[in-house]
Structure formats: C-alpha cells, structure tokens
JSON list of C-alpha atoms in Angstrom, two decimals:
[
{"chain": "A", "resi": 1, "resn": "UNK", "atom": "CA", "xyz": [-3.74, 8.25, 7.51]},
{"chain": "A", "resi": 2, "resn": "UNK", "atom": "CA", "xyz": [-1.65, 9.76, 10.99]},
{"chain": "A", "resi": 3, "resn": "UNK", "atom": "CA", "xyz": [-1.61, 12.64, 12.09]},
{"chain": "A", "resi": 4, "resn": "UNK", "atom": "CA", "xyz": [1.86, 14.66, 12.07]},
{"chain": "A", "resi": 5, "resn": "UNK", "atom": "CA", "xyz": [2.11, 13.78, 15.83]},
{"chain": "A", "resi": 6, "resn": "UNK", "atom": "CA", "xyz": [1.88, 9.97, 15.21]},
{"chain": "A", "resi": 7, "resn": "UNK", "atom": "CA", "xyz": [4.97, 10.42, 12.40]},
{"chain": "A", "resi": 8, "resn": "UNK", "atom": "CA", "xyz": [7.82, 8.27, 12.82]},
{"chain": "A", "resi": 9, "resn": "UNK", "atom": "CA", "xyz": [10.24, 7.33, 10.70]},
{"chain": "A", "resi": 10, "resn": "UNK", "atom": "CA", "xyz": [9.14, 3.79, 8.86]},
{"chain": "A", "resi": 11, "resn": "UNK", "atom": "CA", "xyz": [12.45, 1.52, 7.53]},
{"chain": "A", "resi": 12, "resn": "UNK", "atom": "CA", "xyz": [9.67, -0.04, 5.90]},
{"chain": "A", "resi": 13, "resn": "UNK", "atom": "CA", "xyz": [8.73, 2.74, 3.20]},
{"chain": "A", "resi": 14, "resn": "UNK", "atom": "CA", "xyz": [10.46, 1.63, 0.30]},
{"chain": "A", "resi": 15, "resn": "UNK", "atom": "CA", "xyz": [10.17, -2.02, -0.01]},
{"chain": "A", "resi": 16, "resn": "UNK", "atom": "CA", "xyz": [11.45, -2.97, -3.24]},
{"chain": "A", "resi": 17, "resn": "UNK", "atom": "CA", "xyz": [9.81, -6.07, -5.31]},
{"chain": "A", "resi": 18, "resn": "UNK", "atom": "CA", "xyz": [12.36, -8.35, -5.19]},
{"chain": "A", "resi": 19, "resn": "UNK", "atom": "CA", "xyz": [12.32, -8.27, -1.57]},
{"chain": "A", "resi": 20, "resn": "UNK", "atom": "CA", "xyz": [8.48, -8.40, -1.47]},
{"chain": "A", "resi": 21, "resn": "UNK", "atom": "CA", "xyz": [8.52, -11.45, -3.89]},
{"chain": "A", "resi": 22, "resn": "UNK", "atom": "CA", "xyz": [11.06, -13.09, -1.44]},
{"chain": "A", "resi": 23, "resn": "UNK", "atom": "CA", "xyz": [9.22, -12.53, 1.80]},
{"chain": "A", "resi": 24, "resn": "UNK", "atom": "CA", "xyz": [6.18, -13.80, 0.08]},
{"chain": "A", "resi": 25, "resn": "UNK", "atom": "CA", "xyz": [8.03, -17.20, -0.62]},
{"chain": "A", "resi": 26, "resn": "UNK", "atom": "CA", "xyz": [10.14, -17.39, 2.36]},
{"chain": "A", "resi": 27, "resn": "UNK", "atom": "CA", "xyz": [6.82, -16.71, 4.46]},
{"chain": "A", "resi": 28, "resn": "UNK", "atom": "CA", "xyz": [4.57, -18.66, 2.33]},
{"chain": "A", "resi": 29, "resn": "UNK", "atom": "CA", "xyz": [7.47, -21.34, 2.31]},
{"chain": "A", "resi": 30, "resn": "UNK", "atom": "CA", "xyz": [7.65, -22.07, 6.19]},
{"chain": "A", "resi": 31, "resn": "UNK", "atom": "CA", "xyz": [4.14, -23.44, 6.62]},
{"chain": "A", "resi": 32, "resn": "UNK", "atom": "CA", "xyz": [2.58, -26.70, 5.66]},
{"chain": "A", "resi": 33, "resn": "UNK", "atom": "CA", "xyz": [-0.72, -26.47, 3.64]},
{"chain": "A", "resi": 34, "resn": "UNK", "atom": "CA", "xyz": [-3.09, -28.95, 5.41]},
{"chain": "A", "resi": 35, "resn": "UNK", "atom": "CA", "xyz": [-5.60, -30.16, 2.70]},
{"chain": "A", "resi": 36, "resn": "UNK", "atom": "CA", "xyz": [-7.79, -32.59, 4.09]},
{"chain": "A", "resi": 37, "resn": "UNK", "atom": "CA", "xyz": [-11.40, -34.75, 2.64]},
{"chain": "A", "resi": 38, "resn": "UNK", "atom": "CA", "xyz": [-13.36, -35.70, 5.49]},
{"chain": "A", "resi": 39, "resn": "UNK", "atom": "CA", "xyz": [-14.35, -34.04, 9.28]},
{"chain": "A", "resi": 40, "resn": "UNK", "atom": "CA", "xyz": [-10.77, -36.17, 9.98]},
{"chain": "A", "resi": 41, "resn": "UNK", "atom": "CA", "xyz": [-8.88, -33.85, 12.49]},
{"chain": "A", "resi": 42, "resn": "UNK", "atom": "CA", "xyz": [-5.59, -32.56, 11.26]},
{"chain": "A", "resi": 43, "resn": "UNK", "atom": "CA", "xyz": [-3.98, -34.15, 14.86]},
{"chain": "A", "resi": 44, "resn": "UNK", "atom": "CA", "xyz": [-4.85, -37.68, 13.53]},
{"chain": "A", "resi": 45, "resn": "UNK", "atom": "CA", "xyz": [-3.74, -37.45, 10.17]},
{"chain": "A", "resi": 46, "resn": "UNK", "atom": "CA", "xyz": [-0.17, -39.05, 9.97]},
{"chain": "A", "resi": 47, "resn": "UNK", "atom": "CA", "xyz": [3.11, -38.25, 7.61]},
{"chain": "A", "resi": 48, "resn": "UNK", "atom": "CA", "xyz": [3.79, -40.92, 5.50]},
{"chain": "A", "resi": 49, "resn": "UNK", "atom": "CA", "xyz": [4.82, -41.38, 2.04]},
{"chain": "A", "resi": 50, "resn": "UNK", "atom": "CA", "xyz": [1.35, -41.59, 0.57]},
{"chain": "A", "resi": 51, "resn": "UNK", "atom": "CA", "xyz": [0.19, -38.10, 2.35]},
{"chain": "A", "resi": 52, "resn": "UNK", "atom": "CA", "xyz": [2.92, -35.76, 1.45]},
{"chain": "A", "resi": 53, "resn": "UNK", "atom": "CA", "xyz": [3.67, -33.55, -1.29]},
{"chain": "A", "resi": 54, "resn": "UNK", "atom": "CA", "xyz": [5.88, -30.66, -2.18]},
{"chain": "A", "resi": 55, "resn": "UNK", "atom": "CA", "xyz": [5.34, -27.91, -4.57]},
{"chain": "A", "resi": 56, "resn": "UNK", "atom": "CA", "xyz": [7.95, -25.16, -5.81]},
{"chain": "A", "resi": 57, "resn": "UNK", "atom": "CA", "xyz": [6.44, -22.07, -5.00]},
{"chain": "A", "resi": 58, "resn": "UNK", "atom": "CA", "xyz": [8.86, -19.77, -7.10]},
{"chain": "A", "resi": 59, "resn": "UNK", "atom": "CA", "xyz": [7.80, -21.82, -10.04]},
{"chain": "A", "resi": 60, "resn": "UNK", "atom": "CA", "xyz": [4.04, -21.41, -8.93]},
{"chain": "A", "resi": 61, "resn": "UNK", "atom": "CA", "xyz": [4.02, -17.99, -8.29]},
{"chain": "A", "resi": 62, "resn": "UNK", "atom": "CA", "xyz": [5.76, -17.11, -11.32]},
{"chain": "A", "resi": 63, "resn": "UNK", "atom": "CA", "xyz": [3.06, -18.84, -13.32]},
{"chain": "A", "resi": 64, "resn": "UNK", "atom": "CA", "xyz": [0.43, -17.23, -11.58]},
{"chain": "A", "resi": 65, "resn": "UNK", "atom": "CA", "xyz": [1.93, -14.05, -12.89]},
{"chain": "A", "resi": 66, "resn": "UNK", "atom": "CA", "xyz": [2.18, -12.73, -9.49]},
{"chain": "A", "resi": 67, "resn": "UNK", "atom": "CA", "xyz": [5.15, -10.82, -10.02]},
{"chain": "A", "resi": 68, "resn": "UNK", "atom": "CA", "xyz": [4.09, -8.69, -13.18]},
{"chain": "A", "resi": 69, "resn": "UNK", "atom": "CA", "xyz": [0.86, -8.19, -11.08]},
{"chain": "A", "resi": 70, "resn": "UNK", "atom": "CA", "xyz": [2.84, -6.78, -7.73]},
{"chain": "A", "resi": 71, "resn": "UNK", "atom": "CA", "xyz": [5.06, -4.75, -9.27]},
{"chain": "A", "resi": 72, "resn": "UNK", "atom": "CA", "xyz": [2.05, -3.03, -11.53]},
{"chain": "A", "resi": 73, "resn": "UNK", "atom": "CA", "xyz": [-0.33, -2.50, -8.12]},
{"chain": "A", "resi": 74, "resn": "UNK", "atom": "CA", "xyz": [2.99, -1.08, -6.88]},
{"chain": "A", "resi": 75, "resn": "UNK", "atom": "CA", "xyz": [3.06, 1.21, -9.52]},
{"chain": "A", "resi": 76, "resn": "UNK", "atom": "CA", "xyz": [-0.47, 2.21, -9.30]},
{"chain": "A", "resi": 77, "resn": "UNK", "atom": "CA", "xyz": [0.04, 3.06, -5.81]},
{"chain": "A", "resi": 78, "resn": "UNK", "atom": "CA", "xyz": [3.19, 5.19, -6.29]},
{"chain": "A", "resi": 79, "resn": "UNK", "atom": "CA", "xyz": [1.26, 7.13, -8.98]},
{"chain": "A", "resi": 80, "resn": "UNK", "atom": "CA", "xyz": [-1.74, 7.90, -6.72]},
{"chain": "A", "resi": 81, "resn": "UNK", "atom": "CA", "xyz": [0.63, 9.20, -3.74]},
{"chain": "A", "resi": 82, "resn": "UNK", "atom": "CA", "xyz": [2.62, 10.73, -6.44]},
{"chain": "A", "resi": 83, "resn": "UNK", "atom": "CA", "xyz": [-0.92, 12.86, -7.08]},
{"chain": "A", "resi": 84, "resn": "UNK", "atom": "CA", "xyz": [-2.22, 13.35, -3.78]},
{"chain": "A", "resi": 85, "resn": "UNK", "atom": "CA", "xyz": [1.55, 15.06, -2.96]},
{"chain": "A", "resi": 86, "resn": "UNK", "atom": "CA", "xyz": [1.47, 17.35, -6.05]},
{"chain": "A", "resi": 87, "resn": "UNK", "atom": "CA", "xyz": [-2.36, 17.97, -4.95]},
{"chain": "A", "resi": 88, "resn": "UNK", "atom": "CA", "xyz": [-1.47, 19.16, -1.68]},
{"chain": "A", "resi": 89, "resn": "UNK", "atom": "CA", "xyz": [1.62, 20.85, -2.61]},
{"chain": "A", "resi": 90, "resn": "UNK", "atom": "CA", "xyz": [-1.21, 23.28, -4.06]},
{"chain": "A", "resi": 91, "resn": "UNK", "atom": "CA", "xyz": [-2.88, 24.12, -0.95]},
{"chain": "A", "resi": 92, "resn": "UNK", "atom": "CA", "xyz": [-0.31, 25.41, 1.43]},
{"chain": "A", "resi": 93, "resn": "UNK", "atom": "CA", "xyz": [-2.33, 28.59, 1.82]},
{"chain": "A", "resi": 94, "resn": "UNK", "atom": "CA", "xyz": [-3.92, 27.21, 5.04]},
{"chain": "A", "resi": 95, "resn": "UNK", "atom": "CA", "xyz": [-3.45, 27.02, 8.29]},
{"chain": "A", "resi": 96, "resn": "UNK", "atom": "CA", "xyz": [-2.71, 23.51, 9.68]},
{"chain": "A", "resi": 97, "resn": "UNK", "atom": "CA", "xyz": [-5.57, 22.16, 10.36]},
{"chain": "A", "resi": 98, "resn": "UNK", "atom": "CA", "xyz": [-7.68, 22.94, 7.31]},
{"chain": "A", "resi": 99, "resn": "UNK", "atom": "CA", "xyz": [-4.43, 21.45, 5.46]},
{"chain": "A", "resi": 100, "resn": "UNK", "atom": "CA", "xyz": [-4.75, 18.73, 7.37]},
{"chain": "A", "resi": 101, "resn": "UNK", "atom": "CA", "xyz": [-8.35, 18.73, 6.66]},
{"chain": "A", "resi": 102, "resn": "UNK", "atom": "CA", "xyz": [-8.24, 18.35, 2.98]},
{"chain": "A", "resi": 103, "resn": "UNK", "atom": "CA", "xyz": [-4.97, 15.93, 3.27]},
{"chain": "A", "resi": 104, "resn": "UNK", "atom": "CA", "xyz": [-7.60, 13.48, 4.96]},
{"chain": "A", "resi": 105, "resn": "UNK", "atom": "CA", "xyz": [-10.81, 14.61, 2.52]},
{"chain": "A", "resi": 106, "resn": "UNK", "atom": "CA", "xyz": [-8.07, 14.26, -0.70]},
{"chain": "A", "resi": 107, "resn": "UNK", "atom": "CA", "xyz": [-6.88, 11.03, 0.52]},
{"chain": "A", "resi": 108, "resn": "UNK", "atom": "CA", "xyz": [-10.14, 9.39, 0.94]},
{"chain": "A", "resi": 109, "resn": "UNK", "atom": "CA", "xyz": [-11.31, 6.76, -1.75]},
{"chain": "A", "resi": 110, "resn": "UNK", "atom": "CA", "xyz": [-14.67, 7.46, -2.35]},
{"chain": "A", "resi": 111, "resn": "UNK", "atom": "CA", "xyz": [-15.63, 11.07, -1.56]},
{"chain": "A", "resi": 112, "resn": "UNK", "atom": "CA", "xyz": [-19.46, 12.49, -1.11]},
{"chain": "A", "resi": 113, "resn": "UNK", "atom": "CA", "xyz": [-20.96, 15.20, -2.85]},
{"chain": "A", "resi": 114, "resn": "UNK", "atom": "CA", "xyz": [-19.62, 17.46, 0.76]},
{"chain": "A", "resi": 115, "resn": "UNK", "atom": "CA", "xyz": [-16.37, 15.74, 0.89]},
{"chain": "A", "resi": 116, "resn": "UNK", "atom": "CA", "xyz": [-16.01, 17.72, -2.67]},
{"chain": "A", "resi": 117, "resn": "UNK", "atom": "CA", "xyz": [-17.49, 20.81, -1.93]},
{"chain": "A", "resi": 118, "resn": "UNK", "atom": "CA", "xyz": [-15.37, 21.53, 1.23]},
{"chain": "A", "resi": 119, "resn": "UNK", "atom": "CA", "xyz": [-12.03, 20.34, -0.94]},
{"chain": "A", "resi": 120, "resn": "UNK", "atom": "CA", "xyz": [-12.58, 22.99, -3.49]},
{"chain": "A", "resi": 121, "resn": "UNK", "atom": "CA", "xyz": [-13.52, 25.33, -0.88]},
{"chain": "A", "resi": 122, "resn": "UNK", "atom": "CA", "xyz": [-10.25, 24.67, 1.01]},
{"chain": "A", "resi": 123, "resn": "UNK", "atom": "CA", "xyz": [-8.09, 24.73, -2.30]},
{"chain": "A", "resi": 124, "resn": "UNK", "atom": "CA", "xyz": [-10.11, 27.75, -3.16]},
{"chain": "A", "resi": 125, "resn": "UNK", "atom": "CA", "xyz": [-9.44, 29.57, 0.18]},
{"chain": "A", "resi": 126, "resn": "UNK", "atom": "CA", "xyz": [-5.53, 28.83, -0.40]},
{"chain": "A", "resi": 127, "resn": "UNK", "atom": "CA", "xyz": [-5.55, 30.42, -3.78]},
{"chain": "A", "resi": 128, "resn": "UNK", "atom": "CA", "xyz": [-7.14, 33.38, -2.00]},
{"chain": "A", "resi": 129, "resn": "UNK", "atom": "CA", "xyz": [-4.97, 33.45, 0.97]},
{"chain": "A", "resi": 130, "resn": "UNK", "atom": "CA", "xyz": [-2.31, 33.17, -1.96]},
{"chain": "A", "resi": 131, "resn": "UNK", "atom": "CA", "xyz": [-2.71, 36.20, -3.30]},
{"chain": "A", "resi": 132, "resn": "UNK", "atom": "CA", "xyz": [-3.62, 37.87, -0.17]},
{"chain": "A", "resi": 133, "resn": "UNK", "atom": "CA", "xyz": [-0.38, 37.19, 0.39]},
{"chain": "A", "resi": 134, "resn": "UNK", "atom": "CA", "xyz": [1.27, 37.84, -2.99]},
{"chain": "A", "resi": 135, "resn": "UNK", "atom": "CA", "xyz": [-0.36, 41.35, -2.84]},
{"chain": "A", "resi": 136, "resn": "UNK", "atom": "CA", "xyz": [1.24, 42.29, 0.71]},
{"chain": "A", "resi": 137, "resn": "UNK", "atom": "CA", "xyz": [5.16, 41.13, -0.43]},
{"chain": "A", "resi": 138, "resn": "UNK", "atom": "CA", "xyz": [4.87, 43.46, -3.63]},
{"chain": "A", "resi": 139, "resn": "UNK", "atom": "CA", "xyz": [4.10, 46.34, -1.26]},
{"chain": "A", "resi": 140, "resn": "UNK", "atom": "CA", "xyz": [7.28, 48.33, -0.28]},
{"chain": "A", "resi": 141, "resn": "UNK", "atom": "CA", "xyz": [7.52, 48.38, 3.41]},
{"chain": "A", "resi": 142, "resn": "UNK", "atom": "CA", "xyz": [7.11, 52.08, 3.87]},
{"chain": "A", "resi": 143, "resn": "UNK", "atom": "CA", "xyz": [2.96, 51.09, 2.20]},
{"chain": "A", "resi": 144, "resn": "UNK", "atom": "CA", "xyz": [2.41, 48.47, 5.04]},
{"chain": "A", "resi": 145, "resn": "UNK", "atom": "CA", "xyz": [0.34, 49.20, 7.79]},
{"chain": "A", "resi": 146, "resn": "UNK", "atom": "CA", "xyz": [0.80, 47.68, 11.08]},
{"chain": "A", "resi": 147, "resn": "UNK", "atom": "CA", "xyz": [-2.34, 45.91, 10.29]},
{"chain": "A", "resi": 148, "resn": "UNK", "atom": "CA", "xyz": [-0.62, 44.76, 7.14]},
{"chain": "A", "resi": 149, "resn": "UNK", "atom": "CA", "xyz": [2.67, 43.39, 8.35]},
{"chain": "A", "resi": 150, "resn": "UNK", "atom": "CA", "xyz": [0.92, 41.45, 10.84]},
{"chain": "A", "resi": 151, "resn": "UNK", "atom": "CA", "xyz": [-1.51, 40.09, 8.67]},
{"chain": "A", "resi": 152, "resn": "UNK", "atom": "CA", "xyz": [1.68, 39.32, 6.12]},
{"chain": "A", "resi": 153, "resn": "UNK", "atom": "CA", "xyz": [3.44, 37.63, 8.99]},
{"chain": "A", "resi": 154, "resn": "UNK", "atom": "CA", "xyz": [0.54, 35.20, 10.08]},
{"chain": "A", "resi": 155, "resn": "UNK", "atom": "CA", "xyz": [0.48, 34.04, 6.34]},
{"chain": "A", "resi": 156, "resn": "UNK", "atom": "CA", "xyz": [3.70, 33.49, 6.46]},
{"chain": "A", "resi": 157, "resn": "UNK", "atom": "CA", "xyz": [4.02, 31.61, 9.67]},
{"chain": "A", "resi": 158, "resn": "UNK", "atom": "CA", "xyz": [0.66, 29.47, 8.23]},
{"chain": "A", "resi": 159, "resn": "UNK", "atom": "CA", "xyz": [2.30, 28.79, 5.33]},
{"chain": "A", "resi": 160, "resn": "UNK", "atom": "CA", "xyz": [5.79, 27.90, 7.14]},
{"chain": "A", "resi": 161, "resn": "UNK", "atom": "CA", "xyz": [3.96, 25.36, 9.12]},
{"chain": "A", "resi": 162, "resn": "UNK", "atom": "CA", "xyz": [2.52, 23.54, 6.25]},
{"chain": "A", "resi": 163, "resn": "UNK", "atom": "CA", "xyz": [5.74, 23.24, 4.45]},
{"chain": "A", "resi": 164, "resn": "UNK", "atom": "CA", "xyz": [7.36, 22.20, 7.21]},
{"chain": "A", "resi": 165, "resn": "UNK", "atom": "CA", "xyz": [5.14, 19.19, 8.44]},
{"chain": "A", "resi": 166, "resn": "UNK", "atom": "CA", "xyz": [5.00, 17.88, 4.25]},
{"chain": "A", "resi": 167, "resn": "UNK", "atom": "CA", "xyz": [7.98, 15.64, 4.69]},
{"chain": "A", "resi": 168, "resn": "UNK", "atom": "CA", "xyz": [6.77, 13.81, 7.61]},
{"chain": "A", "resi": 169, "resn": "UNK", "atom": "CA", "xyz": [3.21, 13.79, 5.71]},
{"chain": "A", "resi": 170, "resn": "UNK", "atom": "CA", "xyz": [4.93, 12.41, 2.84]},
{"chain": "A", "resi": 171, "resn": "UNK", "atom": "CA", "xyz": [6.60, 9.38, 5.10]},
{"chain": "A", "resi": 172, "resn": "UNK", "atom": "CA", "xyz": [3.43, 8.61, 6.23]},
{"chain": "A", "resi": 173, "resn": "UNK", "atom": "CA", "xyz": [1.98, 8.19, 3.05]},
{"chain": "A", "resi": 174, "resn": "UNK", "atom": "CA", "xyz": [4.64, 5.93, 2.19]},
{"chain": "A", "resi": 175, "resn": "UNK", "atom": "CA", "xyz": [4.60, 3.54, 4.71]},
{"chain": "A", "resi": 176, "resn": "UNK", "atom": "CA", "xyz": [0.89, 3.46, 4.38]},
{"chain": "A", "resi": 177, "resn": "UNK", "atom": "CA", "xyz": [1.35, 2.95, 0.24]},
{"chain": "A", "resi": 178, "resn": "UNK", "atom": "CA", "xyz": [3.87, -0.31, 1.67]},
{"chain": "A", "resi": 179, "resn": "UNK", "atom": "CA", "xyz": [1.48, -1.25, 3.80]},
{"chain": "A", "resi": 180, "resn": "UNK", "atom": "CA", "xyz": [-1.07, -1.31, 1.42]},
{"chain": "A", "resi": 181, "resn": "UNK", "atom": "CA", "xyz": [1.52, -2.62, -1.13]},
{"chain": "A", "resi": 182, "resn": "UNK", "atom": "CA", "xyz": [1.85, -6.01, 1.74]},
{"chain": "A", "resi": 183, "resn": "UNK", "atom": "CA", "xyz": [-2.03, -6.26, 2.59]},
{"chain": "A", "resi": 184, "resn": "UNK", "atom": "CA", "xyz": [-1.88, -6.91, -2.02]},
{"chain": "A", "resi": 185, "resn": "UNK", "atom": "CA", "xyz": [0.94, -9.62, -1.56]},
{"chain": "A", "resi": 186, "resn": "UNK", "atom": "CA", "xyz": [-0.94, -11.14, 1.33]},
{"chain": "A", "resi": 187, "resn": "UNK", "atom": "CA", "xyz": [-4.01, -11.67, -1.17]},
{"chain": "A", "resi": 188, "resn": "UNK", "atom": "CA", "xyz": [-2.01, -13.43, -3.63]},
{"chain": "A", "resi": 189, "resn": "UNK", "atom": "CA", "xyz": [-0.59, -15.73, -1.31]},
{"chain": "A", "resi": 190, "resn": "UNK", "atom": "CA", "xyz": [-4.04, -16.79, 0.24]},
{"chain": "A", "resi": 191, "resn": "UNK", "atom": "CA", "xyz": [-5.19, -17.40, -3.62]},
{"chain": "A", "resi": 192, "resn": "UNK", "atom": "CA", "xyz": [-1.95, -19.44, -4.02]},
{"chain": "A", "resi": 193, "resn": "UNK", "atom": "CA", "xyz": [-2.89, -21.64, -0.65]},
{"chain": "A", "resi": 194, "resn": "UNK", "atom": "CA", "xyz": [-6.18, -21.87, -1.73]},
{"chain": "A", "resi": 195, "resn": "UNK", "atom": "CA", "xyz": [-5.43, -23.54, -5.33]},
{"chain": "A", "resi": 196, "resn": "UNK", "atom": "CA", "xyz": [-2.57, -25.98, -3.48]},
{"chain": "A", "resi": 197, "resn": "UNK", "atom": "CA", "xyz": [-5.02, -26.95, -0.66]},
{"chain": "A", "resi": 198, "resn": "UNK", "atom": "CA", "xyz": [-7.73, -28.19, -3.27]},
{"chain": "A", "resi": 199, "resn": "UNK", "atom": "CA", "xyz": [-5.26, -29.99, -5.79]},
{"chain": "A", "resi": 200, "resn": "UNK", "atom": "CA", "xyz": [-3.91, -31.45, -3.12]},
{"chain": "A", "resi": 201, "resn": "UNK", "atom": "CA", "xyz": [-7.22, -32.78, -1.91]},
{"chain": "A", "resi": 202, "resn": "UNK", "atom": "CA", "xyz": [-8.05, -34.06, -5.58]},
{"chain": "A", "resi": 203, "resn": "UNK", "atom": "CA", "xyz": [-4.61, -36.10, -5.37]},
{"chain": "A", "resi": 204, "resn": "UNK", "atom": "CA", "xyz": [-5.62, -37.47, -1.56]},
{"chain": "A", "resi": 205, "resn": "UNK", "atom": "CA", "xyz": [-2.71, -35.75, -0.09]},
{"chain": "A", "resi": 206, "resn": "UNK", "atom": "CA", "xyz": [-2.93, -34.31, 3.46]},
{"chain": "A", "resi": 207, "resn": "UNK", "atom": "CA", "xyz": [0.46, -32.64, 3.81]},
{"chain": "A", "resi": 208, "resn": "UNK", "atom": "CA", "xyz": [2.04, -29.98, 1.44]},
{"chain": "A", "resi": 209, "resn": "UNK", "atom": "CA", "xyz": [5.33, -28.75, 2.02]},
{"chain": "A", "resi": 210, "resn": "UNK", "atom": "CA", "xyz": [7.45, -26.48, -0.04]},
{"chain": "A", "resi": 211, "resn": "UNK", "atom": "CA", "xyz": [10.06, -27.77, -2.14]},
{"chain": "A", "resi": 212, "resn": "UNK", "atom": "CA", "xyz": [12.84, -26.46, 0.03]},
{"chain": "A", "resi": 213, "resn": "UNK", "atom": "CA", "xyz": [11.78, -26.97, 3.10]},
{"chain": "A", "resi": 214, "resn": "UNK", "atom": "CA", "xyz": [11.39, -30.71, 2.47]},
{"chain": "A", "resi": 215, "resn": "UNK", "atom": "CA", "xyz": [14.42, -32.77, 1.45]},
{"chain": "A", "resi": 216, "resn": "UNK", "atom": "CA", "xyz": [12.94, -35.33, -0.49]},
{"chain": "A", "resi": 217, "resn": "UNK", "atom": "CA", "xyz": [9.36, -36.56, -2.03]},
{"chain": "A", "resi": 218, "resn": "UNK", "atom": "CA", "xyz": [7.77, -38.19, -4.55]},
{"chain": "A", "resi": 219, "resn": "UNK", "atom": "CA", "xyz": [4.89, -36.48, -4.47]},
{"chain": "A", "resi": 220, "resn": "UNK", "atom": "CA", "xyz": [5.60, -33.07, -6.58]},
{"chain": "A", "resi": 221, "resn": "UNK", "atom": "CA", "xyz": [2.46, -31.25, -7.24]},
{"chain": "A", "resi": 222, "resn": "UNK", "atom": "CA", "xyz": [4.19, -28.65, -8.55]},
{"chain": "A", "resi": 223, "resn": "UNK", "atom": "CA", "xyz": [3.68, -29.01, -12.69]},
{"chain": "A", "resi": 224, "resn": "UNK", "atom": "CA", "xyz": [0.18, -29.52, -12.84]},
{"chain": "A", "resi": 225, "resn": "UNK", "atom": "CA", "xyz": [-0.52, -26.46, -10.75]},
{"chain": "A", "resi": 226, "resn": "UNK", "atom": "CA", "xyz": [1.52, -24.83, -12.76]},
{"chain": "A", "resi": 227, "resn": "UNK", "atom": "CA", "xyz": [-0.60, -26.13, -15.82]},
{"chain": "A", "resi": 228, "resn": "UNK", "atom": "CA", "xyz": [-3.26, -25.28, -14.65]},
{"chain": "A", "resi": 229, "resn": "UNK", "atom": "CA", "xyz": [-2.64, -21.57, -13.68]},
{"chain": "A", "resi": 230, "resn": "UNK", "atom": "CA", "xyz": [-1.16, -21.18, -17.42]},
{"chain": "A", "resi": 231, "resn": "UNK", "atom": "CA", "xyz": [-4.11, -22.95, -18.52]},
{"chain": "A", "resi": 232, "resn": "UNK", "atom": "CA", "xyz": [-6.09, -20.69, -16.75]},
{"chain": "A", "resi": 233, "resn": "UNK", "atom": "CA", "xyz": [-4.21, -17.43, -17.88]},
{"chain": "A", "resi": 234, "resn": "UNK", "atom": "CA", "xyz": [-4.97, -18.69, -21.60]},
{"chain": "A", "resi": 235, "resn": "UNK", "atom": "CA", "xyz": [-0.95, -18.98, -21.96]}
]
C-alpha cells in the first residue's frame, strides 16, 4: 500500500464486471494458443486446415463459471476495504505517522503476535488521545491553561491531518482492491489457456484461435470444452 505522497488519482478504481469480463475476452481473444506434441518448434509448424481450431471463449468462460466467480472475489474484496476504512476511521486520534503505522499493520494479511500488540496499542492510544481531547473542548475557555489550549490545539491539528489525508488513503486502497481484482481475472484466464492448450493437443491441433478473430474453421473445439468444464462443475 502507498504512501499519501505516492497518491494519485487512479481512472482505474472502479472497474465494473462487465468491463472486466470483456477485457478478459477481448485480451484473451487476440492471441493464438499454440498447443503442440513433440520438441517441434512453433516456427516450423504450418497453418493448414488440419492444424487449426477455434473456440468461443464467451461460451467457455461462461461455463467455467468465471463470471459468478469474479464478481463474488469482487465482492469479497469490497467488503474487506469496506472494513479496513471503518477500522481506521476509529483511530484518528494519532498523529500521522502512527496512523499511517497501523493503516499498513491493519492492512497486512497475516499479522504476528507484535503486528497485534502494537495495533491495539495504537487504537488504544487514539481512544486515549480521544478523550484527552473530549475532556479539554468541555472546558469553558476561561478553565484552559495556556498549557491546555496548546495541548487542545496539537490534537486538533493531529487529528485534522488524519482526516484530511483518508480520501486519498481510500483511492489508494481502491486501485489496489482493482488491481488485485485484475491479478484474479488474470488467473482465470491462464486456467482457461491451460485447458484449450491440452484439448487441443488431444485433437492434434497446433493452432487455436478464437472464434471471432478467425473467419472460418472446421475445427470448433468449443462444445467439448464446454462439456467438459460442466462435467467437471458436476452441472
């Protein structure tokens, strides 16, 4: 996760799953799956008839139930930055860079025994620093020492600080949550190549191309991958 001086604002931080589904065909679409038998190098292996397929990959990827399983890591994601926000919305008591401090501790997946002792001292230090400050507002102004006001006014300013560098925080997190989101997709479509490349070597076919990116072939491989990712799916 960036810091609040690496922040920039990310057109990419709300990718919806429609348009992820479509760059995953469109991408996945463009390239040629090269399934091969032998040591034969791909440079010697010529297009003909006999070598090429095609295969539908909207129909293939919407029997591998990779939609359903996108949009529900999507979800997963949006409720885990949807609880590290409301966790850190918590803290605020701190100066910057112990809220910064637990914003990298709280956003870490697997924390050690210290990692969890210095987050609950941080969140306790907040609640503290809280009430510190609580205490000093309820005073009427003609109570406050000097010693008061200026300790009233560095909370304050702390506080400001965090507040104001959330948004930004919260941008990041998104674009990391798409990122993460892409790095899923990217997974799926290597599983997809993989199950192409070795039907494709069972049928002796060296060339795969996808169904709209090839005008015309005999070769479809495209139903019995599909049975067989139902078949495996128990559907």
């Amino acid at each position: 996760m960036r810091t609040p001086s690496s922040y920039t604002p990310n057109p990419y931080l709300a990718v919806p799953i429609c348009i992820l589904t479509l760059s995953l065909l469109c991408g996945f679409g463009a390239a040629i799956v090269h399934a091969r038998q032998g040591p034969e190098p791909k440079s010697q292996v010529a297009l003909s008839v006999g070598n090429i397929a095609n295969v539908d990959l909207d129909s293939v990827y919407a029997a591998s139930g990779g939609r359903e399983e996108l949009a529900q890591k999507d979800n997963e994601l949006r409720i885990e930055s949807a609880r590290q926000l409301s966790d850190l919305a918590s803290v605020v008591y701190l100066s910057l860079g112990e809220w910064l401090e637990y914003a990298t501790l709280n956003s870490k997946t697997i924390k050690t025994e210290a990692d969890l002792a210095r987050l609950k001292a941080l969140k306790a230090l907040s609640g503290q620093q809280q009430d510190e400050l609580s205490a000093l507002q309820i005073k009427a102004d003609k109570d406050l020492t000097p010693a008061d006001k200026a300790r009233m006014k560095k909370l304050q300013d702390m506080t400001a600080r965090v507040r104001q560098t959330m948004p930004n925080f919260e941008q990041d997190m998104q674009a990391d949550r798409a990122a993460a989101l892409e790095l899923f997709r990217r997974s799926q479509l290597v599983k997809l190549r993989t199950l192409i490349g070795r039907t494709a070597v069972e049928k002796g076919f060296h060339n795969v191309f996808e169904a709209n990116s090839l005008v015309y072939s005999a070769n479809d491989l495209t139903p019995l991958i599909v049975q067989r990712l139902t078949k495996k799916q128990g559907k």
